[in-house]
PDB file of C-alpha atoms in Angstrom:
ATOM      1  CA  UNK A   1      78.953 -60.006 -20.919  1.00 66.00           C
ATOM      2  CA  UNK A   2      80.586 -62.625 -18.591  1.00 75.00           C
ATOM      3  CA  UNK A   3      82.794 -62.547 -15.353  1.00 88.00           C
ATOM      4  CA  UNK A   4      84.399 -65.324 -13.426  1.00 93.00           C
ATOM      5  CA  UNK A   5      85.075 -64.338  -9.970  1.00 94.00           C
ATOM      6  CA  UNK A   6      87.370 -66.642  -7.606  1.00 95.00           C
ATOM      7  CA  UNK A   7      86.991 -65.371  -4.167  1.00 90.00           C
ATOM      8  CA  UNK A   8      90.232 -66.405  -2.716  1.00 94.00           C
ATOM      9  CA  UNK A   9      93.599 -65.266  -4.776  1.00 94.00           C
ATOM     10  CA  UNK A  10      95.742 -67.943  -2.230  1.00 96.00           C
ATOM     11  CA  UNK A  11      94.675 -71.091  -0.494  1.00 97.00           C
ATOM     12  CA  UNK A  12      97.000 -72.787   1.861  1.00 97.00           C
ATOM     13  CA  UNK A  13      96.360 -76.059   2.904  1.00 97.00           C
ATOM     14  CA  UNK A  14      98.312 -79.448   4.615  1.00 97.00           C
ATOM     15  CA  UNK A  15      98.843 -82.520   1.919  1.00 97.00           C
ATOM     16  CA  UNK A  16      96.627 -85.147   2.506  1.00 97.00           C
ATOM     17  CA  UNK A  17      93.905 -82.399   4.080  1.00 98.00           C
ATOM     18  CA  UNK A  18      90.717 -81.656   1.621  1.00 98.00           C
ATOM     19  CA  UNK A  19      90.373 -78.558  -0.332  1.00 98.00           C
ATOM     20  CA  UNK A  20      87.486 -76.599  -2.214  1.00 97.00           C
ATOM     21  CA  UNK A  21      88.336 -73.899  -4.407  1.00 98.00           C
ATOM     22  CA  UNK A  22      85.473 -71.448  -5.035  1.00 97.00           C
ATOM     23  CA  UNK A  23      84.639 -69.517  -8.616  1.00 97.00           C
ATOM     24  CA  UNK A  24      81.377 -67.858  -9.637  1.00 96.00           C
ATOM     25  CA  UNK A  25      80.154 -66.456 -12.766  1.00 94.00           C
ATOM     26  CA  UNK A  26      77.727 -64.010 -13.866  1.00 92.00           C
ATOM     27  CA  UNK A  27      75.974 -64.366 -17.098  1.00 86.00           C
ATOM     28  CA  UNK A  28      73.163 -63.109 -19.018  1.00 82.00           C
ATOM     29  CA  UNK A  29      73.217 -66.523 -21.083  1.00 83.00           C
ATOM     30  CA  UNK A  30      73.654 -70.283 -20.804  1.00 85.00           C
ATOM     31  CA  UNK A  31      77.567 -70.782 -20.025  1.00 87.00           C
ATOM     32  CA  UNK A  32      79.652 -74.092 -20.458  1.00 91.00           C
ATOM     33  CA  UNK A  33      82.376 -73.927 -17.469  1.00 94.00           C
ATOM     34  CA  UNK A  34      86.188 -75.044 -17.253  1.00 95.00           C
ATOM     35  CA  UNK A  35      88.863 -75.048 -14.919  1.00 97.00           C
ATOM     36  CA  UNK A  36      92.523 -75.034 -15.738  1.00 96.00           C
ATOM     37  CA  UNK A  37      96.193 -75.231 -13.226  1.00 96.00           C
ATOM     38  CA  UNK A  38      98.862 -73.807 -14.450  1.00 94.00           C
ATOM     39  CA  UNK A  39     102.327 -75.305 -12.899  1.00 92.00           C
ATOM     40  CA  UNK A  40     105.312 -72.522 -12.524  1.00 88.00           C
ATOM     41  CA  UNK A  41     106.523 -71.579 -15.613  1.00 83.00           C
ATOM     42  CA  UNK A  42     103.972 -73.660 -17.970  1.00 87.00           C
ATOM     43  CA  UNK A  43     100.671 -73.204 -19.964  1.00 89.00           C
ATOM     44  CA  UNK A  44      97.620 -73.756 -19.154  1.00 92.00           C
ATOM     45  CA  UNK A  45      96.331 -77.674 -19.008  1.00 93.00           C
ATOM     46  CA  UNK A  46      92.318 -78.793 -18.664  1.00 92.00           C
ATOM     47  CA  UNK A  47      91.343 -80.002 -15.687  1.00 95.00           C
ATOM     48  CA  UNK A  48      87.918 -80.956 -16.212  1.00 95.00           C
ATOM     49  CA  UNK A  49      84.841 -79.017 -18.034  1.00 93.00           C
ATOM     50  CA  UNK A  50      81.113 -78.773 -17.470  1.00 94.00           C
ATOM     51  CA  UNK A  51      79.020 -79.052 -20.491  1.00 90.00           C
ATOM     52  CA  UNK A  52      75.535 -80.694 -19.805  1.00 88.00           C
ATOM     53  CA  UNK A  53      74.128 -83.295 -18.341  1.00 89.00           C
ATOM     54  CA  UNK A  54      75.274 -84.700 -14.418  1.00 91.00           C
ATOM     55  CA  UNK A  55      76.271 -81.242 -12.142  1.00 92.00           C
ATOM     56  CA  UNK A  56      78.926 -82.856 -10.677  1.00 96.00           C
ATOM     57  CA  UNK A  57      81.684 -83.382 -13.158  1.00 96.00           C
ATOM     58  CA  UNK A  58      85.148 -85.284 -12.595  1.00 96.00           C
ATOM     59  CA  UNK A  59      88.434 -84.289 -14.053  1.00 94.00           C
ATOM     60  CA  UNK A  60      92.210 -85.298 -14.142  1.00 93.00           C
ATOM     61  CA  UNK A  61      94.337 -86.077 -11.202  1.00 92.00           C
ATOM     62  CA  UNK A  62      91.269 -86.679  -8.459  1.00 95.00           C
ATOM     63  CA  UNK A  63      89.564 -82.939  -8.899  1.00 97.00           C
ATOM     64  CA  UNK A  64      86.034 -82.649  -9.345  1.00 97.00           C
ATOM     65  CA  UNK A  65      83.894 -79.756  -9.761  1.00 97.00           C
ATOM     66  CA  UNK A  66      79.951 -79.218  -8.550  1.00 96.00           C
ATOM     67  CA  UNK A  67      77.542 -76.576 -10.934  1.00 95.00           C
ATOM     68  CA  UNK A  68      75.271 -74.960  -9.498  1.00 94.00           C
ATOM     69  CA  UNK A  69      73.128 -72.874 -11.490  1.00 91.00           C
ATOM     70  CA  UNK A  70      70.801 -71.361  -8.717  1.00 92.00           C
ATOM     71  CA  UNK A  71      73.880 -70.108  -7.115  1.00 92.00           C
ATOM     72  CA  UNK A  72      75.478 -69.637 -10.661  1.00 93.00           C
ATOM     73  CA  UNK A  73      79.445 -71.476  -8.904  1.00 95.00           C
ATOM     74  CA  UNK A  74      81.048 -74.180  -9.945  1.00 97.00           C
ATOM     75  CA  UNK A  75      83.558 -74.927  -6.744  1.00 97.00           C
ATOM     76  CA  UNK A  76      86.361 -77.366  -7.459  1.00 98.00           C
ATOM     77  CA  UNK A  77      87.353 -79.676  -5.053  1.00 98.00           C
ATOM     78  CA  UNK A  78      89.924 -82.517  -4.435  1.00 98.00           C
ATOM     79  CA  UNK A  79      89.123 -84.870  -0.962  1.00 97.00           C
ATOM     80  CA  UNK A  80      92.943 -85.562  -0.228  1.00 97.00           C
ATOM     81  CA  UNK A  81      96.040 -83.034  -2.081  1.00 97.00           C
ATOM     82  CA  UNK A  82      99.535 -83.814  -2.600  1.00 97.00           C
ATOM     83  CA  UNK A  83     102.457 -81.616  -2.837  1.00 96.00           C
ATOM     84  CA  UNK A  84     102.490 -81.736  -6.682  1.00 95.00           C
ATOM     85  CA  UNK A  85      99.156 -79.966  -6.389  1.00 97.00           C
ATOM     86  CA  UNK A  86     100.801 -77.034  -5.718  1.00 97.00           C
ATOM     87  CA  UNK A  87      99.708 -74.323  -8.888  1.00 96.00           C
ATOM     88  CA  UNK A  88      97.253 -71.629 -10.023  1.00 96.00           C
ATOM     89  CA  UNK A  89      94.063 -72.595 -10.597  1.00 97.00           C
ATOM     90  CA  UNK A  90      91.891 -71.012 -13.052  1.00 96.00           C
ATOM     91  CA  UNK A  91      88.008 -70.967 -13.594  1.00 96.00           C
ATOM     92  CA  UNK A  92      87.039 -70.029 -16.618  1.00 94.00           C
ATOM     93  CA  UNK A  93      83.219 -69.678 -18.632  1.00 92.00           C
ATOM     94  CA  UNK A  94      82.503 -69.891 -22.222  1.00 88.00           C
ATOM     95  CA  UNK A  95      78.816 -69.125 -23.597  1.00 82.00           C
ATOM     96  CA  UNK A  96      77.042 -71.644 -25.133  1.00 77.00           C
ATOM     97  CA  UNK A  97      76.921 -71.021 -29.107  1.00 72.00           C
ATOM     98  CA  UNK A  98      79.953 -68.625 -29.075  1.00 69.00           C
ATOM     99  CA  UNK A  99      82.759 -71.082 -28.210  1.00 65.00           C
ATOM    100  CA  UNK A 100      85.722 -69.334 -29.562  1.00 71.00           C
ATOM    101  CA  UNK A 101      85.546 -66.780 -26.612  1.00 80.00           C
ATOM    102  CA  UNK A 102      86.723 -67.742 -23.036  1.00 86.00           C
ATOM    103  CA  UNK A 103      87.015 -65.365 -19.984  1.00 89.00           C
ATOM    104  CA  UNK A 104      88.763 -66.386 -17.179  1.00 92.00           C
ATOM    105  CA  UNK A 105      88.842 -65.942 -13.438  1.00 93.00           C
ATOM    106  CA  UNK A 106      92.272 -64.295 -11.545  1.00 92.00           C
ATOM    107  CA  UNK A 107      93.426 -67.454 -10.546  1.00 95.00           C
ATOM    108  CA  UNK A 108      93.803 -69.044  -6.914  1.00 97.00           C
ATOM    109  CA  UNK A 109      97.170 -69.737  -5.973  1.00 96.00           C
ATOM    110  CA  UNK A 110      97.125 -73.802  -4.187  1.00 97.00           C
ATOM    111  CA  UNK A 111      99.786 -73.689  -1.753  1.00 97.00           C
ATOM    112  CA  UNK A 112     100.097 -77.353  -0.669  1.00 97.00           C
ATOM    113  CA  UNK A 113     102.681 -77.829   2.823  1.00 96.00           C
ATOM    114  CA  UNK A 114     103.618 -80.804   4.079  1.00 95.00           C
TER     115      UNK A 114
ATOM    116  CA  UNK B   1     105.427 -83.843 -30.034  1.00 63.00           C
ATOM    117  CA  UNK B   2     104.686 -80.393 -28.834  1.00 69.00           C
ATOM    118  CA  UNK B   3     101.066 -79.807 -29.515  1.00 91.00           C
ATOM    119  CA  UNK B   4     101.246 -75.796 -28.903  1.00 95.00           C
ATOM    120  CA  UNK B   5     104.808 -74.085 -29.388  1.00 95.00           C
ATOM    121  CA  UNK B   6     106.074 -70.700 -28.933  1.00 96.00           C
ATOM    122  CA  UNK B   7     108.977 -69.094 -29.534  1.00 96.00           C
ATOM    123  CA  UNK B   8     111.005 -67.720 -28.199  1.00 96.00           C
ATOM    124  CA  UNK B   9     110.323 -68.646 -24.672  1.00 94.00           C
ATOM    125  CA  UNK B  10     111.644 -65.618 -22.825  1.00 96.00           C
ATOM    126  CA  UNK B  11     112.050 -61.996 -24.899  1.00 97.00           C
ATOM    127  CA  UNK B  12     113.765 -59.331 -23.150  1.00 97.00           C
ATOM    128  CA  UNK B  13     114.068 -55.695 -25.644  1.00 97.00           C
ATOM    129  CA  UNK B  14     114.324 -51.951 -24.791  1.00 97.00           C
ATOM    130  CA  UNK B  15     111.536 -49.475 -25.004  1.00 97.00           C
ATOM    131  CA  UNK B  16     110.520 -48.947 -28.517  1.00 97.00           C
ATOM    132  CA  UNK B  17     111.435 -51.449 -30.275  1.00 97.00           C
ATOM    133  CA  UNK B  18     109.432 -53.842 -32.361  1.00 97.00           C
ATOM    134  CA  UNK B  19     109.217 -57.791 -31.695  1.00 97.00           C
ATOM    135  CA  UNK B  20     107.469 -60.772 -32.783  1.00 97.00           C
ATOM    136  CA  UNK B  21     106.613 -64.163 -31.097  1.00 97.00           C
ATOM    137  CA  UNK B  22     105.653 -67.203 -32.893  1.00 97.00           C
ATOM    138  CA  UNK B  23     102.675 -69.642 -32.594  1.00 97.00           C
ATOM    139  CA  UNK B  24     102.477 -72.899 -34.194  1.00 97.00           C
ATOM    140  CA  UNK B  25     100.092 -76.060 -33.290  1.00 96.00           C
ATOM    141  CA  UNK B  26     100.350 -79.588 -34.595  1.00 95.00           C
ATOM    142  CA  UNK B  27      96.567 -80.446 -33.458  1.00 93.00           C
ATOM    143  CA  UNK B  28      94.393 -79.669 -36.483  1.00 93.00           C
ATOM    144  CA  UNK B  29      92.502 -77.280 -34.969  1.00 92.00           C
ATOM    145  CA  UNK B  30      90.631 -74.620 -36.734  1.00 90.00           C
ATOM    146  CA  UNK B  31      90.978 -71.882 -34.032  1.00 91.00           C
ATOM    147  CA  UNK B  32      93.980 -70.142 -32.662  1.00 94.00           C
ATOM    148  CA  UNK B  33      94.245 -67.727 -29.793  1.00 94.00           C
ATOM    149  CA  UNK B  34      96.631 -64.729 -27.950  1.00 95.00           C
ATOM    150  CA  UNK B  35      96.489 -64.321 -24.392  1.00 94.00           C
ATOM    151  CA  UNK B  36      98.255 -61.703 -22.473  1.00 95.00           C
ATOM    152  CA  UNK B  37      99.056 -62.874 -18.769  1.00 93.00           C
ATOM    153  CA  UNK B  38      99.647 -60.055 -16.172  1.00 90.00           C
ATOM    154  CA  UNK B  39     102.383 -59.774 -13.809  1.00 88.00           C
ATOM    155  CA  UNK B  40      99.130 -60.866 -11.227  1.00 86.00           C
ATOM    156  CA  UNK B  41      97.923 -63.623 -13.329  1.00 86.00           C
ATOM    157  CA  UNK B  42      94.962 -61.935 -14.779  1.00 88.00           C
ATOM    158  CA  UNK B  43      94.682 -63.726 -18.027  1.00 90.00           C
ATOM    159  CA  UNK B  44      92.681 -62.026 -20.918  1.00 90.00           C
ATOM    160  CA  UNK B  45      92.460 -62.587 -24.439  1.00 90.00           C
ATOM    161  CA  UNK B  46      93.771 -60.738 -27.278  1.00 92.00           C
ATOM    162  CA  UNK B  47      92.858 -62.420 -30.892  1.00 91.00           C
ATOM    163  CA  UNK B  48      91.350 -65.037 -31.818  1.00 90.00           C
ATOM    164  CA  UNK B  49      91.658 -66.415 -35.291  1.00 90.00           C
ATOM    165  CA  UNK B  50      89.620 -68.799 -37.186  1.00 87.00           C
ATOM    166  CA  UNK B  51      90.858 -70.739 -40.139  1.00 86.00           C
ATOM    167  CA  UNK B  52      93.398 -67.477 -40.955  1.00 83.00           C
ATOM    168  CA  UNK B  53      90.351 -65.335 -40.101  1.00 86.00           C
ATOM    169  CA  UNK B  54      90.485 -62.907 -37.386  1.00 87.00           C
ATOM    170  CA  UNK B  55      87.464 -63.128 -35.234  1.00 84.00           C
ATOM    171  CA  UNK B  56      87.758 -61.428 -31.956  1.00 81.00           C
ATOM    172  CA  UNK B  57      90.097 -58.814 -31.461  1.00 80.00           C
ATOM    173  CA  UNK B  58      89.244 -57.600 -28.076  1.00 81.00           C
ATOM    174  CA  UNK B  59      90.300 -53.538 -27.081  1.00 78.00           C
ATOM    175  CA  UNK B  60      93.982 -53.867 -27.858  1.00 87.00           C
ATOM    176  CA  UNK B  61      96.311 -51.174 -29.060  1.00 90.00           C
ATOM    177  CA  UNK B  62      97.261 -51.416 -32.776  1.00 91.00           C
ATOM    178  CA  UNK B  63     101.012 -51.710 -31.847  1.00 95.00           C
ATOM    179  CA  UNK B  64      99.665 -55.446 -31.914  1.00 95.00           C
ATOM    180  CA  UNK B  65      99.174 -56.963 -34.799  1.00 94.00           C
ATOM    181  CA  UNK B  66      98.561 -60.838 -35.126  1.00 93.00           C
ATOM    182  CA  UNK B  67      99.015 -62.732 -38.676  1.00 93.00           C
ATOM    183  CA  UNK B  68      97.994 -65.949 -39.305  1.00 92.00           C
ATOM    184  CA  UNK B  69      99.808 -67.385 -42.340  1.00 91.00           C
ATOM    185  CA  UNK B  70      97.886 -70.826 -42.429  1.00 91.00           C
ATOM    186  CA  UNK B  71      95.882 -72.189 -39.754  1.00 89.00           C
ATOM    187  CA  UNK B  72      98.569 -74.228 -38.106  1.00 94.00           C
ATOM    188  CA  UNK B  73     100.241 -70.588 -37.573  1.00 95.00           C
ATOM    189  CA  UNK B  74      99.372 -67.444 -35.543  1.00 95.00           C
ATOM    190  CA  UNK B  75     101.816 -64.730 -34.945  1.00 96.00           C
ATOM    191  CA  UNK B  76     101.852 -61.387 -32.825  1.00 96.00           C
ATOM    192  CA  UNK B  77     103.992 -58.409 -34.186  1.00 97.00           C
ATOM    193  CA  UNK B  78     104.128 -56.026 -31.318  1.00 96.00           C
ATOM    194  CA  UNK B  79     105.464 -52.265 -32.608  1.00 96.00           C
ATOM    195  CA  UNK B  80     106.774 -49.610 -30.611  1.00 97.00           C
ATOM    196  CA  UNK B  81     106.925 -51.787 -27.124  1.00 97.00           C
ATOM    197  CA  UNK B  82     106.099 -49.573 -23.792  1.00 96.00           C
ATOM    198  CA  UNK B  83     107.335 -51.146 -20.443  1.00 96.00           C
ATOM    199  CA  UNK B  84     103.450 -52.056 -19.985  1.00 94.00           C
ATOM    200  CA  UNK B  85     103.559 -55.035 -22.394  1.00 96.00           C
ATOM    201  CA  UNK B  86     105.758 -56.716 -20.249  1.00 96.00           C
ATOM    202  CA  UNK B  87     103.655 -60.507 -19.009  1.00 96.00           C
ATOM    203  CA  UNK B  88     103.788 -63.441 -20.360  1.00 95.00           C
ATOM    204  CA  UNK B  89     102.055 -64.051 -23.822  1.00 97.00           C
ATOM    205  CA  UNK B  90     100.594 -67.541 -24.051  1.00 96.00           C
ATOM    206  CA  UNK B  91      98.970 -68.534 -27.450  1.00 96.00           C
ATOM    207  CA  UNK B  92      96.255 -71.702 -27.660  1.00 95.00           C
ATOM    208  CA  UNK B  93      94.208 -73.501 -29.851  1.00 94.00           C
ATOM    209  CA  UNK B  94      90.956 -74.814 -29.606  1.00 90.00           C
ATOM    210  CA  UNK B  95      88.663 -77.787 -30.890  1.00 83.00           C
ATOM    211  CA  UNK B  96      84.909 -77.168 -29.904  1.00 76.00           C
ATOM    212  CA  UNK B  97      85.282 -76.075 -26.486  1.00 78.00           C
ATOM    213  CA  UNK B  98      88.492 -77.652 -25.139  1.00 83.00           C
ATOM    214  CA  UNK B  99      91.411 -74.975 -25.360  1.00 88.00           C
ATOM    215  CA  UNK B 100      95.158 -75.654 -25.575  1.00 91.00           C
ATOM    216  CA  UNK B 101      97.882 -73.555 -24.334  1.00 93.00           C
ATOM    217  CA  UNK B 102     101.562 -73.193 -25.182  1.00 94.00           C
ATOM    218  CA  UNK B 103     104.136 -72.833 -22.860  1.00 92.00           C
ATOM    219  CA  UNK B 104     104.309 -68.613 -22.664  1.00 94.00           C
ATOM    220  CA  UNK B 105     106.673 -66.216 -24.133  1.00 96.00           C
ATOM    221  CA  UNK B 106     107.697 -64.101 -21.285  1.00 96.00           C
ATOM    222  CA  UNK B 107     108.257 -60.427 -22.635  1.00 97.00           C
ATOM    223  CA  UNK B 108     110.107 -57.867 -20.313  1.00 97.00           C
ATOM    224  CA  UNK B 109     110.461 -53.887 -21.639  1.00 97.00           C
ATOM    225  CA  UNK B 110     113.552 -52.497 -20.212  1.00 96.00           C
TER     226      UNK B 110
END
């Protein structure tokens, strides 16, 4: 079976300052990897996904996400946030071959001041 | 155009009664999904449906019962609802591995 883990439930941070958000997964097989935000009171939304090929993947709105398979994380990060950053972020893992199943990490709440 | 819809949006009912909330997606997509989302934000899927056929259906109780009339459709019948069922119910669809979500029901047993 899978687990996501994200370590931190809340990260505060000043706009404009640099942010990492950190989520690791345990698996017994190959895993494809996603992260989602969810604004107050909405669904989910993509934010970027890790499939093959390079490790370090770019997604919507400046975030970009690193895998690393040795230490089995795949850490999203953003080099400058904004206010409208503000959300829940969610990792999430699917295994390779068995796509219609997703698990996905608590969430960490991005608390962006200004 | 909505791609995911639910309705209704919010769903407030009494201890023991029986509700339904409705799924519908305009995408195409083959595979259709219930989430339940805690009152923490744990998020952790219920049913997943492909082409009208059910294909997970993860440790639920059977006061839940989705139907899937077509595969544009999913719907989740809840029977006999206890105070714990109160989160937010978010159905989703999927193409390959790229999932989309509707906007949440949010359910509250008085």
């Amino acid at each position: 079976a899978q687990s996501v883990t994200q370590l931190d439930s809340q990260v505060p941070v000043f706009e404009e300052a640099p942010v990492e958000l950190r989520c690791n997964y345990s698996s017994s097989v190959s895993v494809y990897l996603f992260w989602y935000v969810q604004y107050p009171n909405q669904g989910l939304q993509l934010l970027l996904k890790y499939l093959s090929g390079s490790t370090l993947v770019k997604g919507i709105n400046g975030f970009e996400a690193e895998f690393n398979k040795s230490q089995t994380s795949f850490h999203l990060r953003k080099p400058s946030v904004h206010i409208s950053d503000t959300a829940e972020y969610f990792c999430a893992v699917s295994e390779t071959g068995n796509f219609n199943k997703f698990y996905f990490g608590s969430g960490t709440k991005l608390n962006v001041k200004p | 155009d909505t791609a995911v819809s639910q309705t209704p949006k919010y769903l407030v009912t009494q201890m023991g009664n029986d509700k339904s909330i409705k799924c519908e997606q305009n995408l195409g997509h083959d595979t259709m999904y219930w989430y339940k989302q805690d009152s923490k934000k744990f998020l952790k899927i219920m049913f997943s449906y492909n082409n009208k056929e059910l294909i997970i259906n993860e440790t639920v109780p059977n006061r839940f019962s989705p139907k899937s009339p077509d595969k544009a459709h999913l719907n989740l019948h809840i029977n006999s609802l206890e105070l714990g069922d109160s989160a937010v119910y978010f159905c989703a669809s999927s193409h390959a591995y790229e999932q989309y979500f509707g906007p949440g029901t949010r359910l509250t047993v008085t």
